[in-house]
PDB file of C-alpha atoms in Angstrom:
ATOM      1  CA  MET F   1     -74.312 -46.039  69.635  1.00 64.00           C
ATOM      2  CA  THR F   2     -70.724 -46.698  68.605  1.00 85.00           C
ATOM      3  CA  ARG F   3     -70.171 -50.029  70.324  1.00 96.00           C
ATOM      4  CA  ARG F   4     -67.183 -51.720  68.830  1.00 98.00           C
ATOM      5  CA  THR F   5     -65.374 -54.921  69.804  1.00 98.00           C
ATOM      6  CA  PHE F   6     -61.597 -54.797  69.646  1.00 98.00           C
ATOM      7  CA  ALA F   7     -59.223 -57.753  69.597  1.00 98.00           C
ATOM      8  CA  ALA F   8     -55.491 -57.408  70.298  1.00 99.00           C
ATOM      9  CA  ALA F   9     -53.259 -60.372  69.446  1.00 98.00           C
ATOM     10  CA  ALA F  10     -50.139 -61.624  71.177  1.00 98.00           C
ATOM     11  CA  ALA F  11     -48.487 -64.145  68.886  1.00 98.00           C
ATOM     12  CA  GLY F  12     -45.180 -65.091  67.341  1.00 98.00           C
ATOM     13  CA  PHE F  13     -44.348 -64.479  63.665  1.00 98.00           C
ATOM     14  CA  GLY F  14     -41.284 -65.476  61.629  1.00 97.00           C
ATOM     15  CA  ARG F  15     -39.770 -65.357  58.182  1.00 97.00           C
ATOM     16  CA  ASP F  16     -42.081 -67.905  56.556  1.00 97.00           C
ATOM     17  CA  LEU F  17     -44.933 -65.821  55.120  1.00 98.00           C
ATOM     18  CA  ASP F  18     -47.200 -68.814  54.558  1.00 98.00           C
ATOM     19  CA  GLU F  19     -46.863 -69.747  58.218  1.00 98.00           C
ATOM     20  CA  ASP F  20     -47.556 -66.136  59.182  1.00 98.00           C
ATOM     21  CA  PHE F  21     -50.732 -66.081  57.116  1.00 98.00           C
ATOM     22  CA  ALA F  22     -51.847 -69.351  58.656  1.00 98.00           C
ATOM     23  CA  THR F  23     -51.379 -67.798  62.120  1.00 98.00           C
ATOM     24  CA  ILE F  24     -53.307 -64.690  60.997  1.00 98.00           C
ATOM     25  CA  ALA F  25     -56.171 -66.794  59.692  1.00 98.00           C
ATOM     26  CA  THR F  26     -56.398 -68.602  63.034  1.00 98.00           C
ATOM     27  CA  LEU F  27     -56.331 -65.323  64.993  1.00 98.00           C
ATOM     28  CA  LEU F  28     -58.987 -63.831  62.690  1.00 98.00           C
ATOM     29  CA  GLU F  29     -61.229 -66.817  63.221  1.00 98.00           C
ATOM     30  CA  ARG F  30     -60.848 -66.491  66.954  1.00 98.00           C
ATOM     31  CA  ALA F  31     -61.458 -62.718  66.860  1.00 98.00           C
ATOM     32  CA  ARG F  32     -64.525 -63.061  64.646  1.00 98.00           C
ATOM     33  CA  GLY F  33     -65.870 -65.740  66.970  1.00 98.00           C
ATOM     34  CA  ALA F  34     -65.725 -63.138  69.739  1.00 98.00           C
ATOM     35  CA  GLY F  35     -67.538 -60.614  67.557  1.00 98.00           C
ATOM     36  CA  ALA F  36     -64.525 -58.414  66.885  1.00 98.00           C
ATOM     37  CA  ASP F  37     -64.805 -55.440  64.559  1.00 98.00           C
ATOM     38  CA  LEU F  38     -61.029 -54.895  64.623  1.00 98.00           C
ATOM     39  CA  LEU F  39     -58.073 -57.257  65.030  1.00 99.00           C
ATOM     40  CA  ALA F  40     -54.694 -55.733  65.861  1.00 99.00           C
ATOM     41  CA  LEU F  41     -51.742 -57.937  64.887  1.00 99.00           C
ATOM     42  CA  PRO F  42     -48.196 -57.221  66.110  1.00 98.00           C
ATOM     43  CA  GLU F  43     -45.332 -55.308  64.578  1.00 98.00           C
ATOM     44  CA  ALA F  44     -43.657 -57.387  61.845  1.00 98.00           C
ATOM     45  CA  ALA F  45     -46.571 -59.862  61.633  1.00 98.00           C
ATOM     46  CA  LEU F  46     -45.657 -60.412  57.983  1.00 98.00           C
ATOM     47  CA  GLY F  47     -42.125 -61.749  57.851  1.00 98.00           C
ATOM     48  CA  GLY F  48     -41.031 -61.376  61.470  1.00 97.00           C
ATOM     49  CA  TYR F  49     -38.956 -58.754  63.236  1.00 97.00           C
ATOM     50  CA  LEU F  50     -35.163 -58.320  63.426  1.00 93.00           C
ATOM     51  CA  SER F  51     -33.487 -61.230  65.211  1.00 89.00           C
ATOM     52  CA  SER F  52     -31.494 -58.817  67.390  1.00 84.00           C
ATOM     53  CA  LEU F  53     -31.427 -55.111  68.265  1.00 80.00           C
ATOM     54  CA  HIS F  54     -27.784 -55.217  69.344  1.00 72.00           C
ATOM     55  CA  ASP F  55     -24.551 -54.752  67.389  1.00 58.00           C
ATOM     56  CA  SER F  56     -23.154 -58.019  66.066  1.00 47.00           C
ATOM     57  CA  GLY F  57     -19.672 -56.752  66.850  1.00 43.00           C
ATOM     58  CA  GLY F  58     -18.503 -56.830  63.251  1.00 46.00           C
ATOM     59  CA  SER F  59     -18.637 -60.635  63.039  1.00 48.00           C
ATOM     60  CA  GLY F  60     -19.216 -60.525  59.301  1.00 48.00           C
ATOM     61  CA  GLU F  61     -22.266 -62.762  59.646  1.00 54.00           C
ATOM     62  CA  PRO F  62     -25.137 -61.934  57.268  1.00 52.00           C
ATOM     63  CA  VAL F  63     -27.839 -59.871  58.885  1.00 61.00           C
ATOM     64  CA  ASP F  64     -31.098 -61.763  59.364  1.00 78.00           C
ATOM     65  CA  GLU F  65     -33.635 -59.289  58.060  1.00 84.00           C
ATOM     66  CA  PRO F  66     -37.305 -59.693  57.112  1.00 95.00           C
ATOM     67  CA  PRO F  67     -38.515 -59.951  53.513  1.00 96.00           C
ATOM     68  CA  GLN F  68     -39.289 -56.549  51.987  1.00 97.00           C
ATOM     69  CA  LEU F  69     -42.881 -56.136  50.885  1.00 98.00           C
ATOM     70  CA  ASP F  70     -44.803 -53.433  48.992  1.00 98.00           C
ATOM     71  CA  VAL F  71     -47.996 -51.768  50.217  1.00 98.00           C
ATOM     72  CA  ASP F  72     -49.557 -52.532  46.831  1.00 98.00           C
ATOM     73  CA  GLY F  73     -47.944 -55.958  46.566  1.00 98.00           C
ATOM     74  CA  PRO F  74     -49.437 -59.488  46.701  1.00 98.00           C
ATOM     75  CA  GLU F  75     -48.835 -60.024  50.419  1.00 98.00           C
ATOM     76  CA  ILE F  76     -50.868 -56.996  51.492  1.00 98.00           C
ATOM     77  CA  ALA F  77     -53.516 -58.008  48.921  1.00 98.00           C
ATOM     78  CA  ARG F  78     -53.613 -61.438  50.626  1.00 98.00           C
ATOM     79  CA  LEU F  79     -54.165 -59.712  53.952  1.00 98.00           C
ATOM     80  CA  VAL F  80     -56.991 -57.641  52.432  1.00 98.00           C
ATOM     81  CA  ALA F  81     -58.634 -60.819  51.140  1.00 98.00           C
ATOM     82  CA  LEU F  82     -58.449 -62.418  54.595  1.00 98.00           C
ATOM     83  CA  ALA F  83     -59.767 -59.343  56.377  1.00 98.00           C
ATOM     84  CA  GLY F  84     -63.228 -59.206  54.797  1.00 97.00           C
ATOM     85  CA  ASP F  85     -65.528 -57.063  56.976  1.00 97.00           C
ATOM     86  CA  THR F  86     -62.969 -56.923  59.850  1.00 98.00           C
ATOM     87  CA  VAL F  87     -60.521 -54.069  60.189  1.00 98.00           C
ATOM     88  CA  VAL F  88     -57.082 -55.698  60.486  1.00 99.00           C
ATOM     89  CA  THR F  89     -53.867 -53.883  61.370  1.00 99.00           C
ATOM     90  CA  ALA F  90     -50.515 -55.565  60.813  1.00 98.00           C
ATOM     91  CA  GLY F  91     -46.816 -54.676  60.734  1.00 98.00           C
ATOM     92  CA  PHE F  92     -44.399 -55.546  57.917  1.00 98.00           C
ATOM     93  CA  CYS F  93     -41.027 -54.611  56.415  1.00 98.00           C
ATOM     94  CA  GLU F  94     -41.794 -52.166  53.617  1.00 98.00           C
ATOM     95  CA  ARG F  95     -39.507 -51.986  50.602  1.00 98.00           C
ATOM     96  CA  GLY F  96     -37.462 -48.748  50.572  1.00 95.00           C
ATOM     97  CA  ASP F  97     -37.751 -45.945  48.067  1.00 92.00           C
ATOM     98  CA  ALA F  98     -35.615 -43.123  46.722  1.00 93.00           C
ATOM     99  CA  ALA F  99     -36.425 -40.956  49.725  1.00 91.00           C
ATOM    100  CA  SER F 100     -35.001 -43.590  52.103  1.00 92.00           C
ATOM    101  CA  GLY F 101     -31.984 -44.367  49.971  1.00 92.00           C
ATOM    102  CA  TYR F 102     -33.755 -47.654  49.254  1.00 92.00           C
ATOM    103  CA  ARG F 103     -33.480 -48.729  52.870  1.00 94.00           C
ATOM    104  CA  PRO F 104     -36.685 -50.450  54.071  1.00 97.00           C
ATOM    105  CA  TYR F 105     -39.178 -49.012  56.507  1.00 98.00           C
ATOM    106  CA  ASN F 106     -40.691 -50.671  59.547  1.00 98.00           C
ATOM    107  CA  SER F 107     -44.342 -50.180  58.566  1.00 98.00           C
ATOM    108  CA  ALA F 108     -47.947 -51.063  59.326  1.00 98.00           C
ATOM    109  CA  VAL F 109     -51.194 -51.069  57.405  1.00 98.00           C
ATOM    110  CA  ALA F 110     -54.855 -51.091  58.348  1.00 98.00           C
ATOM    111  CA  VAL F 111     -57.029 -52.998  55.894  1.00 98.00           C
ATOM    112  CA  THR F 112     -60.470 -54.391  55.265  1.00 98.00           C
ATOM    113  CA  GLY F 113     -61.715 -56.396  52.319  1.00 98.00           C
ATOM    114  CA  ASP F 114     -62.166 -53.045  50.520  1.00 98.00           C
ATOM    115  CA  GLY F 115     -58.396 -52.391  50.548  1.00 98.00           C
ATOM    116  CA  VAL F 116     -55.800 -50.400  52.487  1.00 98.00           C
ATOM    117  CA  LEU F 117     -57.338 -47.809  54.805  1.00 98.00           C
ATOM    118  CA  GLY F 118     -54.184 -46.449  56.458  1.00 98.00           C
ATOM    119  CA  HIS F 119     -50.394 -46.763  56.367  1.00 98.00           C
ATOM    120  CA  HIS F 120     -47.771 -45.840  58.990  1.00 98.00           C
ATOM    121  CA  ARG F 121     -43.974 -45.927  58.969  1.00 98.00           C
ATOM    122  CA  LYS F 122     -42.341 -46.258  62.394  1.00 98.00           C
ATOM    123  CA  VAL F 123     -40.838 -42.921  63.417  1.00 98.00           C
ATOM    124  CA  HIS F 124     -38.855 -43.703  66.577  1.00 98.00           C
ATOM    125  CA  GLN F 125     -36.088 -46.315  66.423  1.00 96.00           C
ATOM    126  CA  PRO F 126     -34.631 -48.035  69.493  1.00 94.00           C
ATOM    127  CA  LEU F 127     -31.058 -49.210  69.915  1.00 90.00           C
ATOM    128  CA  ASN F 128     -29.646 -50.288  66.528  1.00 89.00           C
ATOM    129  CA  GLU F 129     -32.906 -50.478  64.597  1.00 93.00           C
ATOM    130  CA  HIS F 130     -31.814 -47.489  62.557  1.00 93.00           C
ATOM    131  CA  THR F 131     -29.075 -49.591  60.947  1.00 91.00           C
ATOM    132  CA  SER F 132     -31.748 -51.815  59.361  1.00 93.00           C
ATOM    133  CA  TYR F 133     -34.660 -49.427  58.711  1.00 96.00           C
ATOM    134  CA  ALA F 134     -35.234 -45.880  57.528  1.00 97.00           C
ATOM    135  CA  ALA F 135     -37.491 -43.808  59.800  1.00 97.00           C
ATOM    136  CA  GLY F 136     -40.947 -42.480  59.053  1.00 97.00           C
ATOM    137  CA  ASP F 137     -41.697 -38.829  59.699  1.00 96.00           C
ATOM    138  CA  ARG F 138     -45.363 -38.369  60.623  1.00 97.00           C
ATOM    139  CA  PHE F 139     -48.429 -39.489  62.569  1.00 98.00           C
ATOM    140  CA  ALA F 140     -51.808 -39.145  60.906  1.00 98.00           C
ATOM    141  CA  ALA F 141     -55.291 -40.448  61.751  1.00 98.00           C
ATOM    142  CA  PHE F 142     -57.684 -41.837  59.147  1.00 98.00           C
ATOM    143  CA  ASP F 143     -61.311 -42.947  58.925  1.00 98.00           C
ATOM    144  CA  THR F 144     -62.304 -46.604  59.189  1.00 98.00           C
ATOM    145  CA  PRO F 145     -65.478 -48.626  59.825  1.00 97.00           C
ATOM    146  CA  VAL F 146     -64.629 -48.611  63.566  1.00 97.00           C
ATOM    147  CA  GLY F 147     -64.161 -44.818  63.665  1.00 96.00           C
ATOM    148  CA  ARG F 148     -61.238 -42.473  63.250  1.00 98.00           C
ATOM    149  CA  LEU F 149     -58.095 -44.506  63.896  1.00 98.00           C
ATOM    150  CA  GLY F 150     -54.414 -43.874  64.465  1.00 98.00           C
ATOM    151  CA  MET F 151     -51.521 -46.333  64.318  1.00 98.00           C
ATOM    152  CA  MET F 152     -48.023 -46.451  65.750  1.00 98.00           C
ATOM    153  CA  ILE F 153     -45.332 -49.062  66.109  1.00 98.00           C
ATOM    154  CA  CYS F 154     -43.656 -50.203  69.350  1.00 98.00           C
ATOM    155  CA  TYR F 155     -41.088 -47.574  70.493  1.00 98.00           C
ATOM    156  CA  ASP F 156     -43.320 -44.856  69.051  1.00 98.00           C
ATOM    157  CA  LYS F 157     -45.483 -45.214  72.173  1.00 98.00           C
ATOM    158  CA  ALA F 158     -42.623 -44.124  74.450  1.00 98.00           C
ATOM    159  CA  PHE F 159     -43.057 -40.598  73.097  1.00 98.00           C
ATOM    160  CA  PRO F 160     -46.150 -38.742  74.355  1.00 97.00           C
ATOM    161  CA  GLU F 161     -46.087 -36.480  71.310  1.00 96.00           C
ATOM    162  CA  ALA F 162     -46.824 -39.384  69.006  1.00 98.00           C
ATOM    163  CA  ALA F 163     -50.123 -40.402  70.569  1.00 98.00           C
ATOM    164  CA  ARG F 164     -51.010 -36.732  71.153  1.00 98.00           C
ATOM    165  CA  ALA F 165     -50.529 -35.981  67.478  1.00 98.00           C
ATOM    166  CA  LEU F 166     -53.014 -38.713  66.593  1.00 98.00           C
ATOM    167  CA  ALA F 167     -55.528 -37.622  69.203  1.00 98.00           C
ATOM    168  CA  VAL F 168     -55.313 -34.018  67.999  1.00 98.00           C
ATOM    169  CA  ASP F 169     -55.920 -35.337  64.459  1.00 98.00           C
ATOM    170  CA  GLY F 170     -59.186 -36.829  65.688  1.00 98.00           C
ATOM    171  CA  ALA F 171     -58.230 -40.412  66.460  1.00 98.00           C
ATOM    172  CA  ARG F 172     -60.504 -41.870  69.141  1.00 98.00           C
ATOM    173  CA  VAL F 173     -58.885 -45.275  68.837  1.00 98.00           C
ATOM    174  CA  VAL F 174     -55.129 -45.850  68.545  1.00 98.00           C
ATOM    175  CA  VAL F 175     -53.584 -49.197  67.693  1.00 99.00           C
ATOM    176  CA  CYS F 176     -49.986 -49.797  68.758  1.00 99.00           C
ATOM    177  CA  MET F 177     -48.250 -52.811  67.201  1.00 99.00           C
ATOM    178  CA  SER F 178     -45.072 -54.059  68.864  1.00 98.00           C
ATOM    179  CA  ALA F 179     -42.278 -56.594  68.992  1.00 98.00           C
ATOM    180  CA  TRP F 180     -41.395 -55.571  72.569  1.00 98.00           C
ATOM    181  CA  PRO F 181     -38.823 -57.741  74.321  1.00 97.00           C
ATOM    182  CA  ALA F 182     -38.043 -58.378  77.937  1.00 97.00           C
ATOM    183  CA  ALA F 183     -34.904 -56.875  79.474  1.00 95.00           C
ATOM    184  CA  ARG F 184     -31.657 -58.180  78.001  1.00 90.00           C
ATOM    185  CA  THR F 185     -29.605 -57.346  81.075  1.00 92.00           C
ATOM    186  CA  ASP F 186     -30.727 -58.685  84.442  1.00 92.00           C
ATOM    187  CA  PRO F 187     -33.927 -60.232  83.096  1.00 91.00           C
ATOM    188  CA  ALA F 188     -36.553 -61.329  85.616  1.00 94.00           C
ATOM    189  CA  PRO F 189     -37.091 -65.095  85.991  1.00 94.00           C
ATOM    190  CA  VAL F 190     -40.844 -64.505  85.723  1.00 96.00           C
ATOM    191  CA  LEU F 191     -41.764 -62.566  82.584  1.00 96.00           C
ATOM    192  CA  ALA F 192     -44.633 -60.735  84.283  1.00 97.00           C
ATOM    193  CA  ASP F 193     -42.114 -59.279  86.777  1.00 97.00           C
ATOM    194  CA  ASP F 194     -39.660 -58.081  84.138  1.00 97.00           C
ATOM    195  CA  ARG F 195     -39.055 -54.336  84.165  1.00 97.00           C
ATOM    196  CA  TRP F 196     -39.640 -54.084  80.388  1.00 97.00           C
ATOM    197  CA  THR F 197     -42.963 -55.861  80.738  1.00 98.00           C
ATOM    198  CA  ARG F 198     -43.967 -53.284  83.348  1.00 98.00           C
ATOM    199  CA  ARG F 199     -42.856 -50.421  81.085  1.00 98.00           C
ATOM    200  CA  PHE F 200     -44.806 -51.827  78.168  1.00 98.00           C
ATOM    201  CA  ASP F 201     -47.956 -51.880  80.308  1.00 98.00           C
ATOM    202  CA  LEU F 202     -47.317 -48.426  81.792  1.00 98.00           C
ATOM    203  CA  PHE F 203     -46.924 -46.822  78.381  1.00 98.00           C
ATOM    204  CA  ASP F 204     -50.178 -48.428  77.187  1.00 98.00           C
ATOM    205  CA  ARG F 205     -52.181 -47.138  80.148  1.00 98.00           C
ATOM    206  CA  ALA F 206     -50.532 -43.690  80.180  1.00 98.00           C
ATOM    207  CA  ARG F 207     -51.103 -43.032  76.464  1.00 98.00           C
ATOM    208  CA  ALA F 208     -54.754 -43.966  76.743  1.00 98.00           C
ATOM    209  CA  LEU F 209     -55.335 -41.854  79.859  1.00 98.00           C
ATOM    210  CA  GLU F 210     -53.470 -38.706  78.851  1.00 98.00           C
ATOM    211  CA  ASN F 211     -55.298 -38.549  75.504  1.00 98.00           C
ATOM    212  CA  GLN F 212     -58.609 -40.015  76.728  1.00 98.00           C
ATOM    213  CA  ILE F 213     -58.786 -42.510  73.908  1.00 98.00           C
ATOM    214  CA  VAL F 214     -59.324 -46.244  73.399  1.00 98.00           C
ATOM    215  CA  TRP F 215     -55.937 -47.937  73.141  1.00 99.00           C
ATOM    216  CA  VAL F 216     -55.412 -51.310  71.431  1.00 99.00           C
ATOM    217  CA  SER F 217     -51.982 -52.833  71.958  1.00 99.00           C
ATOM    218  CA  ALA F 218     -50.731 -55.937  70.078  1.00 99.00           C
ATOM    219  CA  ASN F 219     -47.350 -57.557  70.651  1.00 98.00           C
ATOM    220  CA  GLN F 220     -45.238 -60.453  69.538  1.00 98.00           C
ATOM    221  CA  ALA F 221     -45.039 -63.423  71.938  1.00 98.00           C
ATOM    222  CA  GLY F 222     -42.569 -66.251  72.573  1.00 97.00           C
ATOM    223  CA  THR F 223     -38.953 -65.934  71.453  1.00 96.00           C
ATOM    224  CA  PHE F 224     -37.306 -64.753  68.258  1.00 94.00           C
ATOM    225  CA  GLY F 225     -33.563 -64.540  67.686  1.00 90.00           C
ATOM    226  CA  ASP F 226     -32.029 -63.353  70.972  1.00 89.00           C
ATOM    227  CA  MET F 227     -35.277 -61.771  72.195  1.00 93.00           C
ATOM    228  CA  ARG F 228     -37.913 -62.971  74.621  1.00 96.00           C
ATOM    229  CA  LEU F 229     -41.114 -61.090  73.775  1.00 97.00           C
ATOM    230  CA  VAL F 230     -43.434 -59.944  76.571  1.00 98.00           C
ATOM    231  CA  ALA F 231     -46.849 -60.540  74.844  1.00 98.00           C
ATOM    232  CA  SER F 232     -49.183 -58.461  77.091  1.00 98.00           C
ATOM    233  CA  ALA F 233     -51.669 -57.558  74.298  1.00 98.00           C
ATOM    234  CA  LYS F 234     -54.495 -55.480  75.709  1.00 98.00           C
ATOM    235  CA  VAL F 235     -57.401 -53.088  75.258  1.00 98.00           C
ATOM    236  CA  VAL F 236     -57.380 -49.975  77.480  1.00 98.00           C
ATOM    237  CA  ASP F 237     -60.264 -47.528  77.999  1.00 98.00           C
ATOM    238  CA  PRO F 238     -60.003 -43.733  77.965  1.00 98.00           C
ATOM    239  CA  GLY F 239     -59.527 -43.670  81.733  1.00 98.00           C
ATOM    240  CA  GLY F 240     -56.424 -45.847  81.500  1.00 98.00           C
ATOM    241  CA  GLU F 241     -58.181 -48.980  82.799  1.00 98.00           C
ATOM    242  CA  VAL F 242     -57.219 -52.309  81.201  1.00 98.00           C
ATOM    243  CA  LEU F 243     -60.388 -53.920  79.884  1.00 98.00           C
ATOM    244  CA  ALA F 244     -58.771 -57.122  78.623  1.00 98.00           C
ATOM    245  CA  THR F 245     -55.230 -58.521  78.444  1.00 98.00           C
ATOM    246  CA  THR F 246     -53.438 -61.695  77.440  1.00 98.00           C
ATOM    247  CA  GLY F 247     -50.911 -61.226  80.210  1.00 98.00           C
ATOM    248  CA  THR F 248     -47.505 -62.572  79.185  1.00 98.00           C
ATOM    249  CA  ASP F 249     -49.050 -65.480  77.268  1.00 98.00           C
ATOM    250  CA  ALA F 250     -49.883 -65.757  73.608  1.00 98.00           C
ATOM    251  CA  GLY F 251     -53.588 -65.186  72.916  1.00 98.00           C
ATOM    252  CA  VAL F 252     -56.188 -62.603  71.990  1.00 98.00           C
ATOM    253  CA  ALA F 253     -57.486 -59.888  74.349  1.00 98.00           C
ATOM    254  CA  VAL F 254     -61.067 -58.875  73.457  1.00 98.00           C
ATOM    255  CA  ALA F 255     -63.168 -56.025  74.830  1.00 98.00           C
ATOM    256  CA  THR F 256     -66.277 -54.162  73.697  1.00 98.00           C
ATOM    257  CA  VAL F 257     -66.410 -50.375  74.117  1.00 98.00           C
ATOM    258  CA  ASP F 258     -68.937 -47.692  73.123  1.00 98.00           C
ATOM    259  CA  VAL F 259     -66.138 -45.514  71.784  1.00 98.00           C
ATOM    260  CA  ASP F 260     -67.930 -42.196  71.544  1.00 97.00           C
ATOM    261  CA  ASP F 261     -69.663 -42.572  74.913  1.00 97.00           C
ATOM    262  CA  ALA F 262     -66.411 -43.583  76.636  1.00 98.00           C
ATOM    263  CA  VAL F 263     -64.320 -40.848  75.069  1.00 98.00           C
ATOM    264  CA  ASP F 264     -66.953 -38.132  75.538  1.00 97.00           C
ATOM    265  CA  ALA F 265     -67.508 -39.140  79.187  1.00 97.00           C
ATOM    266  CA  ALA F 266     -63.762 -39.068  79.901  1.00 98.00           C
ATOM    267  CA  ARG F 267     -63.376 -35.608  78.351  1.00 98.00           C
ATOM    268  CA  ARG F 268     -66.555 -34.042  79.705  1.00 97.00           C
ATOM    269  CA  PHE F 269     -65.023 -32.341  82.727  1.00 95.00           C
ATOM    270  CA  MET F 270     -61.264 -32.951  82.570  1.00 95.00           C
ATOM    271  CA  GLY F 271     -60.678 -32.446  78.844  1.00 97.00           C
ATOM    272  CA  HIS F 272     -56.968 -33.034  78.298  1.00 97.00           C
ATOM    273  CA  LEU F 273     -56.991 -31.955  74.677  1.00 96.00           C
ATOM    274  CA  ARG F 274     -59.238 -28.994  75.342  1.00 96.00           C
ATOM    275  CA  ASP F 275     -57.125 -27.733  78.270  1.00 96.00           C
ATOM    276  CA  ARG F 276     -53.741 -27.877  76.532  1.00 95.00           C
ATOM    277  CA  ARG F 277     -51.533 -24.771  76.424  1.00 94.00           C
ATOM    278  CA  PRO F 278     -49.301 -25.475  73.425  1.00 92.00           C
ATOM    279  CA  ALA F 279     -47.534 -22.107  73.539  1.00 91.00           C
ATOM    280  CA  SER F 280     -46.157 -22.993  76.950  1.00 93.00           C
ATOM    281  CA  TYR F 281     -44.460 -26.202  75.806  1.00 89.00           C
ATOM    282  CA  ALA F 282     -41.853 -24.871  73.393  1.00 83.00           C
ATOM    283  CA  GLY F 283     -38.235 -25.667  74.270  1.00 80.00           C
ATOM    284  CA  PRO F 284     -34.798 -25.556  72.686  1.00 82.00           C
ATOM    285  CA  PRO F 285     -34.063 -27.912  69.776  1.00 79.00           C
ATOM    286  CA  LEU F 286     -32.702 -31.292  70.729  1.00 73.00           C
ATOM    287  CA  PRO F 287     -29.220 -32.465  69.683  1.00 77.00           C
ATOM    288  CA  ALA F 288     -29.023 -34.768  66.701  1.00 74.00           C
ATOM    289  CA  ARG F 289     -28.813 -38.507  67.415  1.00 69.00           C
ATOM    290  CA  ALA F 290     -25.257 -39.818  67.391  1.00 63.00           C
ATOM    291  CA  GLY F 291     -24.449 -42.431  64.755  1.00 58.00           C
TER     292      GLY F 291
END
């Protein structure tokens, strides 16, 4: 039996790291009370996300960016100490290195009390995010107490190749951490009806179904800067069915899944990984991104 309980958080996080850790401690207590083996926190849970994804128009105002942290620094060590026996995934702004020209990365870690289990740098960058962060360049699964796990961040999930790369690398559970906002133009009065809320939910269900994996989706909630975040944290089964969701409210979505049974059953007859024809998918190279 590989029954595991997954908790996905929808919550707001800002620049004050002590406040962020207090929020994390509260969410962990709630998740543990529900028997969770894994708690997924949102993108930028340590230090908050960018306050805007749109060009400031050359106003000369200082850019409001998150504090830069190190994977082996005291903040991640503090997260490790809080995690204990629970697998915790969380996003943060990672200090840049020579390879990035010392520009920071939008990153995530998976930890337990034993230390860092996995590390991901966001590959795909929406709108003007590339002016604040360097991009990562890979997707790789890794082993954890809840099974082989993959991670991605927000816009990464809009690209089928990202989740497929993790599934091919053996991930049976993928955690996606987001700071996904509602539409900026023509926003819906009711957040649940917003087109970007619907897209967030569609991507979650599609990525789970097409790869026949368990999908755990965390997101920021509330407002930050000029963004209204859609929350909608959820756990999705390998058939694309939503097992638990917070809806557009802050909270924790919790569901228990026998991971191997669910994945094996989904793949038994219609095996999407087994039936791929990779040689048929090659196409011409894409043009480079402008700017």
